[in-house]
Structures are given as C-alpha cells and as structure tokens.
Short mmCIF file of N, CA and C in Angstrom, two decimals:
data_model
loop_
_atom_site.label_atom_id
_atom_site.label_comp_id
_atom_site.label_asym_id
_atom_site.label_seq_id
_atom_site.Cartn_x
_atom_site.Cartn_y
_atom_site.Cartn_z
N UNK A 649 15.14 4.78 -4.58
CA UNK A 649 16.31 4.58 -5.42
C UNK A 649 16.37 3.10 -5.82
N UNK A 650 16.31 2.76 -7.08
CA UNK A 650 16.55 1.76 -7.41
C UNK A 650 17.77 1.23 -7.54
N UNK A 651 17.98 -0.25 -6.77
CA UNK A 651 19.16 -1.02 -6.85
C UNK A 651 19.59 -2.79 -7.70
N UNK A 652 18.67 -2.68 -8.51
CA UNK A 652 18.77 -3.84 -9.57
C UNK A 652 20.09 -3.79 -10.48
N UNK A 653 20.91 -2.32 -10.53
CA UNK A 653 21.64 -2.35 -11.96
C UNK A 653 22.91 -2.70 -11.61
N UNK A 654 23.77 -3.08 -12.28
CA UNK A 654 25.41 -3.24 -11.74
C UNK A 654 26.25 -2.64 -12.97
N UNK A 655 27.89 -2.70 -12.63
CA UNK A 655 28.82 -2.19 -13.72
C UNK A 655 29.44 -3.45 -13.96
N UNK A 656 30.40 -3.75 -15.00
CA UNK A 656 31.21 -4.37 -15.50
C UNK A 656 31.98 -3.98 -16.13
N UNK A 657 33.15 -4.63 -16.34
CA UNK A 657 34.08 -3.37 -17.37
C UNK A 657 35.11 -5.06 -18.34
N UNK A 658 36.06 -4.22 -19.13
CA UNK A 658 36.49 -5.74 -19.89
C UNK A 658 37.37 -4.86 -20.60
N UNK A 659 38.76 -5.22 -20.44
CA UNK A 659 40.14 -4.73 -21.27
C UNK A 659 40.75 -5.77 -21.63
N UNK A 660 41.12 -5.53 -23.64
CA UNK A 660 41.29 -5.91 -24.87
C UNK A 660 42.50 -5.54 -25.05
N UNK A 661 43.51 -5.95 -25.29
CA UNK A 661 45.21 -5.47 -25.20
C UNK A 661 45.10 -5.55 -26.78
N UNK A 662 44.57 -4.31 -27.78
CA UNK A 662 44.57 -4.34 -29.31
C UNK A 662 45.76 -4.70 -29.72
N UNK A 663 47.07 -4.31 -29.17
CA UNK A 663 48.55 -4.75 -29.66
C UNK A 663 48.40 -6.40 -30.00
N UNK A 664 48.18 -6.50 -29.12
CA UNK A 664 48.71 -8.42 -29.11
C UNK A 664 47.40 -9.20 -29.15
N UNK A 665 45.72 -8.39 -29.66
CA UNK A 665 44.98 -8.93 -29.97
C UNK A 665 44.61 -9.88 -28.45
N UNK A 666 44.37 -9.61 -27.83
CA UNK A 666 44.12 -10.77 -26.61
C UNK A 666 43.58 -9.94 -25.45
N UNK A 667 42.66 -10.91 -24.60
CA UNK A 667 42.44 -10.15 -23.66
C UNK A 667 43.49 -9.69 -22.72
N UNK A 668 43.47 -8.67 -22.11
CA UNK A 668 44.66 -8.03 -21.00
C UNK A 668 44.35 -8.21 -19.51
N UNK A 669 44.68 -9.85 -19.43
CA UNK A 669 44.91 -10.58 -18.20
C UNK A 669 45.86 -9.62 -17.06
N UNK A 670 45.30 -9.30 -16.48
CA UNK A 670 46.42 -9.24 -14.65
C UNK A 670 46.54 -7.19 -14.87
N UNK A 671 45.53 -6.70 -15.06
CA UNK A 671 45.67 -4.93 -15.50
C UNK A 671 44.44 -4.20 -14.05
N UNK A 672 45.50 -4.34 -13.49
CA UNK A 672 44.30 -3.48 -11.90
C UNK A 672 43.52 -2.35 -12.16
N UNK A 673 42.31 -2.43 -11.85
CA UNK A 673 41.38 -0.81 -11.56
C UNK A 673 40.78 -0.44 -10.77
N UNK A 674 40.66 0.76 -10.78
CA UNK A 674 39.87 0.58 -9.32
C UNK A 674 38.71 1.49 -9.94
N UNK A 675 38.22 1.56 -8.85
CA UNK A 675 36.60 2.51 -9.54
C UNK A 675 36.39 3.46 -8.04
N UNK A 676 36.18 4.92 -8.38
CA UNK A 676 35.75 6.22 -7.73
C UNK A 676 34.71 6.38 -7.67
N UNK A 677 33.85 6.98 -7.01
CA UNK A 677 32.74 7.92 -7.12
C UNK A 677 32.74 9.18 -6.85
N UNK A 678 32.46 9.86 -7.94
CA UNK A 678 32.93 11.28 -8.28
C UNK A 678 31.92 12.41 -7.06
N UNK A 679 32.23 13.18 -6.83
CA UNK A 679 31.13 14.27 -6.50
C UNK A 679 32.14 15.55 -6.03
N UNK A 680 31.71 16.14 -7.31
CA UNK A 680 32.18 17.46 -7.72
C UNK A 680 33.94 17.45 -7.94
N UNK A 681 34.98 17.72 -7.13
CA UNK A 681 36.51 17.62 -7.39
C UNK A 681 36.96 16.28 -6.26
N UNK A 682 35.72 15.71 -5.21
CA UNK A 682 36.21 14.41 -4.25
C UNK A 682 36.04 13.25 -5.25
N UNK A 683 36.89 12.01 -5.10
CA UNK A 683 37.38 11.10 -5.61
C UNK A 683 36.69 9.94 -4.39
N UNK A 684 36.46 9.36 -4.17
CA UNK A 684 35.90 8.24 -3.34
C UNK A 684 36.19 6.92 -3.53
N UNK A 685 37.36 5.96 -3.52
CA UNK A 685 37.38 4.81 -4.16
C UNK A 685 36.25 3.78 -3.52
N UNK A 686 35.70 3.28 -4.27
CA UNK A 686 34.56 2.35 -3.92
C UNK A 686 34.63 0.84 -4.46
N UNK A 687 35.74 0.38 -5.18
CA UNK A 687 36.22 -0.84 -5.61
C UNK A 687 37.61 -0.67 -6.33
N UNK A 688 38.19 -2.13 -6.24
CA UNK A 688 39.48 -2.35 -7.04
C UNK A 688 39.29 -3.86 -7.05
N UNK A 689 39.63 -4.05 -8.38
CA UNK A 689 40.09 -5.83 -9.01
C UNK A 689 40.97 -5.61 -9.92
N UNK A 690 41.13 -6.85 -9.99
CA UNK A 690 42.24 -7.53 -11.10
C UNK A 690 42.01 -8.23 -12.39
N UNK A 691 42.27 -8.15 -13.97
CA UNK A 691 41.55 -8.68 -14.98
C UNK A 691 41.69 -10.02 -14.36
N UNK A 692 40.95 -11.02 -15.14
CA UNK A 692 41.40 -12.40 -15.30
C UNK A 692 41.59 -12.77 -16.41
N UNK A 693 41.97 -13.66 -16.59
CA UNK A 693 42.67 -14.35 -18.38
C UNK A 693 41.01 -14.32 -19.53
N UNK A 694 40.44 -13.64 -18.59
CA UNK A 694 39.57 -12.94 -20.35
C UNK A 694 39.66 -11.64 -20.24
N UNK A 695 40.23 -11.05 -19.17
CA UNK A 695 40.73 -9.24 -19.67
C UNK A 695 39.17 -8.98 -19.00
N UNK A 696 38.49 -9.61 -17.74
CA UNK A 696 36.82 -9.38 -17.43
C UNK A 696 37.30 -9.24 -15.76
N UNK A 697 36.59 -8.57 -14.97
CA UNK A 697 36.70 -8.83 -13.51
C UNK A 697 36.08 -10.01 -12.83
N UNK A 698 35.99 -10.62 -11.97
CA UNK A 698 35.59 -11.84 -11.81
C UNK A 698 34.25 -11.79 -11.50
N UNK A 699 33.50 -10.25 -10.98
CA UNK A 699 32.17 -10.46 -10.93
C UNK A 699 32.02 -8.80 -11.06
N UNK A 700 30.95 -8.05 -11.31
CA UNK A 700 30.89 -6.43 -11.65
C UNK A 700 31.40 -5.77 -10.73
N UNK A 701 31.85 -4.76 -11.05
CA UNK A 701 33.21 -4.10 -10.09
C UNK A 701 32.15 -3.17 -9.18
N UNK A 702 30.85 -3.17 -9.73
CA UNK A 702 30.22 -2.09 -8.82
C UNK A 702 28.67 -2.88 -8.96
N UNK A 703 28.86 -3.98 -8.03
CA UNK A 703 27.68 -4.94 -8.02
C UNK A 703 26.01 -4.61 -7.88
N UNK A 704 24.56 -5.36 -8.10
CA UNK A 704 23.54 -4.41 -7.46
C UNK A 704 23.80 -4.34 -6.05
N UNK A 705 22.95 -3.63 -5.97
CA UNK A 705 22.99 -2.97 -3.91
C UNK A 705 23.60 -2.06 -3.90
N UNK A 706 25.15 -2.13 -4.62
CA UNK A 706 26.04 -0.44 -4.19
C UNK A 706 25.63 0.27 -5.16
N UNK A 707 25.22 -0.06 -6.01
CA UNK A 707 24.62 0.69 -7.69
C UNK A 707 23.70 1.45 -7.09
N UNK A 708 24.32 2.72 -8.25
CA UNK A 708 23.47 3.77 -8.17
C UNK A 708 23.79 4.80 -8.92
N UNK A 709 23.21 6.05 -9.15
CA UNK A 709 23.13 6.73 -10.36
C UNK A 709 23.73 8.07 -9.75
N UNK A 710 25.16 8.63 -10.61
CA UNK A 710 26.19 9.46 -10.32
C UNK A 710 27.15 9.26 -11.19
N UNK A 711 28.48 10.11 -10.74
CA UNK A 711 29.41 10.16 -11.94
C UNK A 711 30.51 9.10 -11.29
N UNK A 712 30.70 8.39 -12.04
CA UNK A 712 31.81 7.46 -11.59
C UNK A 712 32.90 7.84 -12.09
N UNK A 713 34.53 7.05 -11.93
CA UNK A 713 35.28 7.11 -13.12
C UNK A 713 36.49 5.93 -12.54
N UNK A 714 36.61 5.00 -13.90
CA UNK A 714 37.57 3.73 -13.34
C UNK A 714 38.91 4.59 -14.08
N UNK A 715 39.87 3.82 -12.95
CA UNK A 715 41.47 4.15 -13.25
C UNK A 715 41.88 2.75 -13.22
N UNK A 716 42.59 2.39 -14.95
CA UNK A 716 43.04 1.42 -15.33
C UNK A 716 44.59 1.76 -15.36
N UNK A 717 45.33 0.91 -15.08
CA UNK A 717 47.03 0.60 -14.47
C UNK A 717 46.56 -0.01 -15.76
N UNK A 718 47.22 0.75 -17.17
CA UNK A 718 47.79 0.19 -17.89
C UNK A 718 49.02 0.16 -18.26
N UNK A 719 49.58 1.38 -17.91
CA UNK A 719 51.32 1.04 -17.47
C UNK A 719 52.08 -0.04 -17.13
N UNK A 720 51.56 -0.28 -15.94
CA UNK A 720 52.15 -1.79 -15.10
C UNK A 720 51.62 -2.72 -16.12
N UNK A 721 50.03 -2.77 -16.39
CA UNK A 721 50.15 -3.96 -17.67
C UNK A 721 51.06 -3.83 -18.58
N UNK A 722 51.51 -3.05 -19.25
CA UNK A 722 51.97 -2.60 -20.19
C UNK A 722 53.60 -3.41 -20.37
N UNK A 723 54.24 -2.79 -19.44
CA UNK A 723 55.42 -3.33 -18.65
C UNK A 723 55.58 -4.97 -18.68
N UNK A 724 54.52 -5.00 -17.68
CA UNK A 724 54.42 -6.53 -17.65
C UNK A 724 54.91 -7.66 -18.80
N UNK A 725 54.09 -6.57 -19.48
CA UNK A 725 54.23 -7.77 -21.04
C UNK A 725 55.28 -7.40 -21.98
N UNK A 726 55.52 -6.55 -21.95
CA UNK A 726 57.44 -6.08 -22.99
C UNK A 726 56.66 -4.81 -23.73
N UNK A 727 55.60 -4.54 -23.41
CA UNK A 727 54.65 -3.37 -24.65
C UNK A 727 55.01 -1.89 -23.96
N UNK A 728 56.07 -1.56 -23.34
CA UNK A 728 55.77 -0.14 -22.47
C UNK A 728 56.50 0.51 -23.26
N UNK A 729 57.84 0.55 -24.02
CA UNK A 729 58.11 1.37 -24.73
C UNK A 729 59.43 2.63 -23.87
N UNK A 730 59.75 3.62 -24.46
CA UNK A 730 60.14 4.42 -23.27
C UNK A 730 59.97 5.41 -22.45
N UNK A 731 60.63 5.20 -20.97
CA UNK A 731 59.68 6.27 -20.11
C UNK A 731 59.89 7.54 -19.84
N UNK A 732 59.35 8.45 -19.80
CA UNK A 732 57.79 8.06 -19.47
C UNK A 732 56.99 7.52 -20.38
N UNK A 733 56.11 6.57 -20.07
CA UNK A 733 55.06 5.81 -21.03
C UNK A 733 54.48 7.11 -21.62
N UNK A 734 53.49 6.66 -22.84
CA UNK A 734 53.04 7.53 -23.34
C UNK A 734 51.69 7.72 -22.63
N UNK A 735 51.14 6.41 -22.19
CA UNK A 735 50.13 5.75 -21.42
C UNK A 735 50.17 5.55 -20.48
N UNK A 736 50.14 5.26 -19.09
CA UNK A 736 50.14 4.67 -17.71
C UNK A 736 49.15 4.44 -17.17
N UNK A 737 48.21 5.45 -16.16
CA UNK A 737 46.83 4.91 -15.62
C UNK A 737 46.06 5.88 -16.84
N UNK A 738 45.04 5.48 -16.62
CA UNK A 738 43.91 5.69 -18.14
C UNK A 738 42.81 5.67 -17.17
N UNK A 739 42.24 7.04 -17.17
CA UNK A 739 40.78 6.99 -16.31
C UNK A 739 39.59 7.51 -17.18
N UNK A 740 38.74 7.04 -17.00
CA UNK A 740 37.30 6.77 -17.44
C UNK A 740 36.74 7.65 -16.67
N UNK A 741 36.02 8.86 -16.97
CA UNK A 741 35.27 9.25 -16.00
C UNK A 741 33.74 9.29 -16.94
N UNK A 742 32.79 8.79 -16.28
CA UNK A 742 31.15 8.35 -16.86
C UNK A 742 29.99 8.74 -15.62
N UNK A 743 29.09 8.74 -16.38
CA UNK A 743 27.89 8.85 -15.78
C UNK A 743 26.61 7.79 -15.86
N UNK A 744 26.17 7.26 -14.79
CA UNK A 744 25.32 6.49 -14.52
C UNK A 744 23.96 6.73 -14.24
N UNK A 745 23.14 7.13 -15.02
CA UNK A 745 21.92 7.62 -15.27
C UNK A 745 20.21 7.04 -14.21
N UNK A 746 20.56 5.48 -14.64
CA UNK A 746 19.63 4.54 -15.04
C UNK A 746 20.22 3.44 -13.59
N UNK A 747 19.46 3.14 -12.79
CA UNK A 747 20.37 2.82 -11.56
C UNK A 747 19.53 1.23 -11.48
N UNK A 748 18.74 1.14 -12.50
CA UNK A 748 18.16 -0.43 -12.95
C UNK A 748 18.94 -1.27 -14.11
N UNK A 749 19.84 -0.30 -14.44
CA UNK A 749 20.61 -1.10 -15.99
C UNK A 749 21.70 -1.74 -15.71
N UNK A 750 22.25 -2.35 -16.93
CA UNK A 750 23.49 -3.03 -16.37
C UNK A 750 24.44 -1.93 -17.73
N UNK A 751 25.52 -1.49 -16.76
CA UNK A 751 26.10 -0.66 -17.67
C UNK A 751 27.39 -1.26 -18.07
N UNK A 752 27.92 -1.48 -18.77
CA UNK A 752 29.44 -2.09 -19.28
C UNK A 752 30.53 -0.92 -19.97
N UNK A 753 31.38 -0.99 -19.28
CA UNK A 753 32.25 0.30 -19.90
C UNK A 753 34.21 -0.54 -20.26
N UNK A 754 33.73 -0.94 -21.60
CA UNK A 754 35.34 -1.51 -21.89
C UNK A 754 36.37 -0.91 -21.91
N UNK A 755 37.62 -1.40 -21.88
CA UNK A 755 38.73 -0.29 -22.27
C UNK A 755 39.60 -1.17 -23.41
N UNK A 756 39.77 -0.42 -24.88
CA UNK A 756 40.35 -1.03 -25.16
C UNK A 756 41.94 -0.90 -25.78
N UNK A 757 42.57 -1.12 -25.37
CA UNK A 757 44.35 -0.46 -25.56
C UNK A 757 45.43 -0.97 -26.16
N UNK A 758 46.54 -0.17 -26.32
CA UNK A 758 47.57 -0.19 -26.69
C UNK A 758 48.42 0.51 -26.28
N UNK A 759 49.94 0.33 -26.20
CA UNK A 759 50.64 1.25 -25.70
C UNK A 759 50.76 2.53 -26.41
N UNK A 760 49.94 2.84 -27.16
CA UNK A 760 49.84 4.54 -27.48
C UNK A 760 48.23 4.57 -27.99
N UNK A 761 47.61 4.06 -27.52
CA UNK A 761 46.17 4.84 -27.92
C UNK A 761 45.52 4.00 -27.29
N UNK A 762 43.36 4.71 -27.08
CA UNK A 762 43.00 3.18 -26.44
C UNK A 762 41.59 4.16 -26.91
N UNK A 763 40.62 2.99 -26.44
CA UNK A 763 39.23 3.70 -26.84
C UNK A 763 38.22 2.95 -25.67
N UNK A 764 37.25 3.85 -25.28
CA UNK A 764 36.06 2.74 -24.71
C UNK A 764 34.62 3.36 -25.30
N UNK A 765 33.50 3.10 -24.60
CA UNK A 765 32.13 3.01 -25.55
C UNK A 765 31.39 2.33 -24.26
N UNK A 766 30.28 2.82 -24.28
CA UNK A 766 29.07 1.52 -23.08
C UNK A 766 28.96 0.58 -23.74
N UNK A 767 28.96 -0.54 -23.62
CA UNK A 767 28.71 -1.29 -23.69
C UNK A 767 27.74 -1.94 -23.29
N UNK A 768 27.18 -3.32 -23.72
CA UNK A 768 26.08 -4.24 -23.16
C UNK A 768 26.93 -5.15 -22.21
#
C-alpha cells in the first residue's frame, strides 16, 4: 500500500468573496454505513487547514467524507439567515483511489448553496 499521497481541503465564503477563516471539519472514514472520525481542524485566515487534514502515512485509498460546520461559520459572521439554516454541516462524501496523489477537495459556500470539485 502506498503512502506518499495526502488530502487538503480549502473553504471560500462566495457571499463575502473571502476566504472562510475559523469553519471546523472534521474528516471520517467511511466503510459501508460506519463513520470513523480520523481528523478535525480549524480554517485559518486563508479558509486552508494549517497542514493536510489527512497527512502521508495515514493516506490511503477508501471512501472518505469531510463534515464542514458551516452553520456555526455562518452565524459567526451575520450570514445565517433564519433558523433552521438552510445550510449547517455540509458533508462531502469522496473516494480516494490513488493512495500516491495529493487529492484537494474545496468547499465553496454560501448561506444557501455551495459547490466542491478535486482539486490540485
């Protein structure tokens, strides 16, 4: 099993154009209906984690899926709107193929819509 590849992830607050500083996630490892948390960080003032949320060594090839607290970001900043949000945690669920790559999975949001994509 190869362990060269890592994850990264990076949330874009499209409302207010800026990165989305201080938005917690954590990251799972899926297998079948079990949930496994295997990391949690915090953005920093570029909306980036401070180093890949799923570094080499723990990397490896399976279904992941990050749960982004964009609610509480949301809040935070005056963007939540009324509750129930329309938005709150926002999970990603992906697959990791290639256990030599570096995979990047952004999120990018607003308080009513959001999009992500792999990234480089």
């Amino acid at each position: 099993m190869a362990e060269g590849g890592f994850l990264t992830t990076h949330v874009l607050d499209t409302a207010r154009g800026v990165p989305a500083a201080g938005m917690a996630i954590q990251l799972y490892r899926v297998s079948g209906n079990s949930h496994t948390k295997i990391a949690e960080a915090v953005t920093n003032d570029d909306g980036r984690t401070d180093g890949p949320i799923l570094p080499a060594g723990t990397f490896k090839a399976g279904q992941y899926e990050l749960v982004f607290h964009a609610g509480d970001y949301l809040r935070a900043n005056g963007l939540a709107g009324d509750e129930p949000l329309f938005l709150d945690q926002v999970p990603i669920r992906f697959g990791i193929s290639d256990g030599d790559a570096h995979y990047h999975v952004p999120l990018l949001v607003s308080p009513y819509g959001y999009s992500t994509y792999r990234g480089s």
